[in-house]
Amino acid sequence: MSIQELSEQEIIRRNSLQKLRELGIDPYPAAEYKINTTSAEIKENFSEEKKNFQDVVLAGRIMTFRIMGKASFAELQDHAGRIQIYVNRDEICPGEDKALYNDVFKKLLDIGDIIGVKGYVFITQTGEISIHVKEFTILNKSLHPLPIVKEKEGKT
């Protein structure tokens, strides 16, 4: 496939892949990533009182992004459903180098990419069960945009 046959978004995604490789991150082939729960298990069984789900390891496809400066929210979809994740720049980049958040997470990741996250479960101020990410790993870079799914009666 020649560069002239690619859409603008596909070219941007390929450029992001090249920048990831220049940073020493190669998402192909995806490394084995052992998970210990699913989004559905978290949503069904999480209890703030019990403080369960303190060491969560989950992998999924990024479906939405909400970047707000040094903190961001995203929605991950695994085989069992979707769950929100919270990423704080200073927690995933504790030292002076903030490139993992500022460059990789905010600029080089796209909707459709598959990542693995490690962290703990909490409830946001808006009442949504979420994963507070302490560490993330890029498992796969999506070079094509996801197809647009038409909604029926408010559901996808």
Coordinates of C-alpha atoms in Angstrom, one line a residue:
M1 CA 0.0 0.0 0.0
S2 CA 1.5 3.3 -1.0
I3 CA 1.4 6.5 1.1
Q4 CA -1.0 8.1 -1.4
E5 CA -3.6 5.4 -0.6
L6 CA -3.7 6.1 3.1
S7 CA -6.1 8.5 4.8
E8 CA -4.8 11.5 6.7
Q9 CA -5.6 9.7 10.0
E10 CA -3.8 6.6 8.9
I11 CA -0.7 8.6 8.0
I12 CA -0.8 10.3 11.5
R13 CA -1.1 6.9 13.2
R14 CA 1.9 5.6 11.3
N15 CA 3.9 8.7 12.2
S16 CA 2.9 8.1 15.9
L17 CA 4.1 4.5 15.5
Q18 CA 7.5 5.7 14.2
K19 CA 7.8 8.1 17.1
L20 CA 7.0 5.3 19.6
R21 CA 9.7 3.2 18.1
E22 CA 12.2 6.1 18.3
L23 CA 11.4 6.3 22.0
G24 CA 12.2 2.5 22.3
I25 CA 8.5 1.3 22.4
D26 CA 7.7 -1.3 19.8
P27 CA 4.1 -2.5 20.1
Y28 CA 4.5 -5.4 17.6
P29 CA 4.1 -8.2 18.4
A30 CA 2.1 -7.5 21.5
A31 CA 3.9 -8.8 24.6
E32 CA 2.2 -11.3 26.8
Y33 CA 0.3 -9.3 29.5
K34 CA -1.3 -11.3 32.3
I35 CA -4.5 -9.7 33.6
N36 CA -6.1 -10.5 37.0
T37 CA -9.7 -9.2 36.4
T38 CA -12.1 -7.9 33.8
S39 CA -14.1 -4.7 33.6
A40 CA -17.3 -6.6 34.4
E41 CA -15.9 -8.3 37.5
I42 CA -14.8 -4.9 38.8
K43 CA -18.1 -3.2 38.2
E44 CA -20.1 -6.1 39.7
N45 CA -17.9 -6.7 42.8
F46 CA -16.2 -3.5 43.8
S47 CA -16.8 -2.2 47.3
E48 CA -15.3 1.0 48.7
E49 CA -15.8 -0.4 52.2
K50 CA -13.9 -3.7 51.5
K51 CA -11.1 -1.9 49.6
N52 CA -11.0 -4.9 47.2
F53 CA -9.4 -4.5 43.8
Q54 CA -6.3 -2.8 45.1
D55 CA -3.9 -4.4 42.6
V56 CA -5.8 -4.5 39.3
V57 CA -4.1 -5.6 36.1
L58 CA -6.3 -5.1 33.0
A59 CA -5.9 -4.8 29.3
G60 CA -8.2 -3.2 26.8
R61 CA -8.8 -1.0 23.7
I62 CA -8.9 2.7 24.2
M63 CA -12.4 3.9 23.2
T64 CA -12.5 7.5 24.5
F65 CA -10.0 10.1 25.8
R66 CA -10.6 13.1 28.0
I67 CA -7.2 14.9 28.5
M68 CA -7.2 17.7 31.1
G69 CA -3.6 18.9 31.5
K70 CA -1.7 16.7 33.9
A71 CA -4.6 14.3 34.5
S72 CA -6.6 12.4 32.0
F73 CA -9.5 10.0 31.7
A74 CA -10.0 7.3 29.1
E75 CA -12.4 4.4 28.6
L76 CA -11.0 0.9 28.1
Q77 CA -13.0 -1.9 26.5
D78 CA -12.0 -5.5 27.2
H79 CA -13.9 -8.7 26.3
A80 CA -16.3 -8.2 29.2
G81 CA -17.2 -4.5 28.8
R82 CA -15.9 -1.0 29.4
I83 CA -14.4 0.8 32.3
Q84 CA -13.0 4.3 32.9
I85 CA -9.3 4.8 33.7
Y86 CA -7.7 7.8 35.4
V87 CA -4.1 8.7 34.6
N88 CA -2.2 11.3 36.6
R89 CA 1.1 12.6 35.0
D90 CA 3.0 12.9 38.2
E91 CA 2.1 9.3 39.3
I92 CA 3.1 7.5 36.1
C93 CA 6.2 9.8 35.7
P94 CA 7.4 10.3 39.3
G95 CA 10.8 11.8 38.3
E96 CA 11.7 14.9 36.2
D97 CA 11.1 13.2 32.9
K98 CA 7.4 13.5 32.0
A99 CA 7.7 12.2 28.4
L100 CA 5.7 9.0 29.1
Y101 CA 2.7 11.1 29.9
N102 CA 3.2 14.3 27.9
D103 CA 4.4 12.7 24.7
V104 CA 3.3 9.0 24.7
F105 CA 0.0 9.1 26.5
K106 CA -1.3 12.5 25.4
K107 CA 0.1 12.6 21.8
L108 CA 1.0 9.2 20.5
L109 CA -1.9 7.1 21.7
D110 CA -5.1 6.9 19.6
I111 CA -8.6 5.6 20.0
G112 CA -8.3 1.9 19.1
D113 CA -4.9 1.3 20.6
I114 CA -4.6 -1.5 23.1
I115 CA -2.9 -0.9 26.4
G116 CA -2.4 -2.7 29.7
V117 CA -2.9 -0.9 33.0
K118 CA -1.9 -1.6 36.6
G119 CA -3.5 0.3 39.5
Y120 CA -6.4 0.3 41.9
V121 CA -10.1 0.8 41.7
F122 CA -11.9 3.9 43.1
I123 CA -15.1 5.8 42.7
T124 CA -14.8 9.3 41.1
Q125 CA -16.5 12.4 42.4
T126 CA -19.2 11.8 39.8
G127 CA -19.8 8.3 41.2
E128 CA -18.2 6.3 38.4
I129 CA -16.1 3.2 39.1
S130 CA -12.7 3.8 37.7
I131 CA -9.1 2.4 37.7
H132 CA -6.5 4.8 39.1
V133 CA -3.5 3.9 36.8
K134 CA -0.1 3.6 38.4
E135 CA 1.6 2.0 35.3
F136 CA 0.6 1.5 31.7
T137 CA 2.0 -0.5 28.8
I138 CA 1.3 -0.1 25.1
L139 CA 0.3 -3.6 23.8
N140 CA -0.8 -2.7 20.3
K141 CA -0.9 0.4 18.0
S142 CA -4.0 0.6 15.9
L143 CA -3.0 1.9 12.4
H144 CA -6.6 2.1 11.2
P145 CA -9.4 4.1 12.7
L146 CA -12.1 2.1 14.3
P147 CA -15.3 1.9 12.3
I148 CA -18.1 4.2 13.4
V149 CA -21.0 2.3 15.0
K150 CA -24.4 4.0 14.6
E151 CA -26.4 4.2 17.8
K152 CA -29.9 2.9 18.1
E153 CA -32.1 4.4 20.8
G154 CA -29.1 5.7 22.8
K155 CA -27.2 2.4 22.9
T156 CA -24.2 1.4 20.8

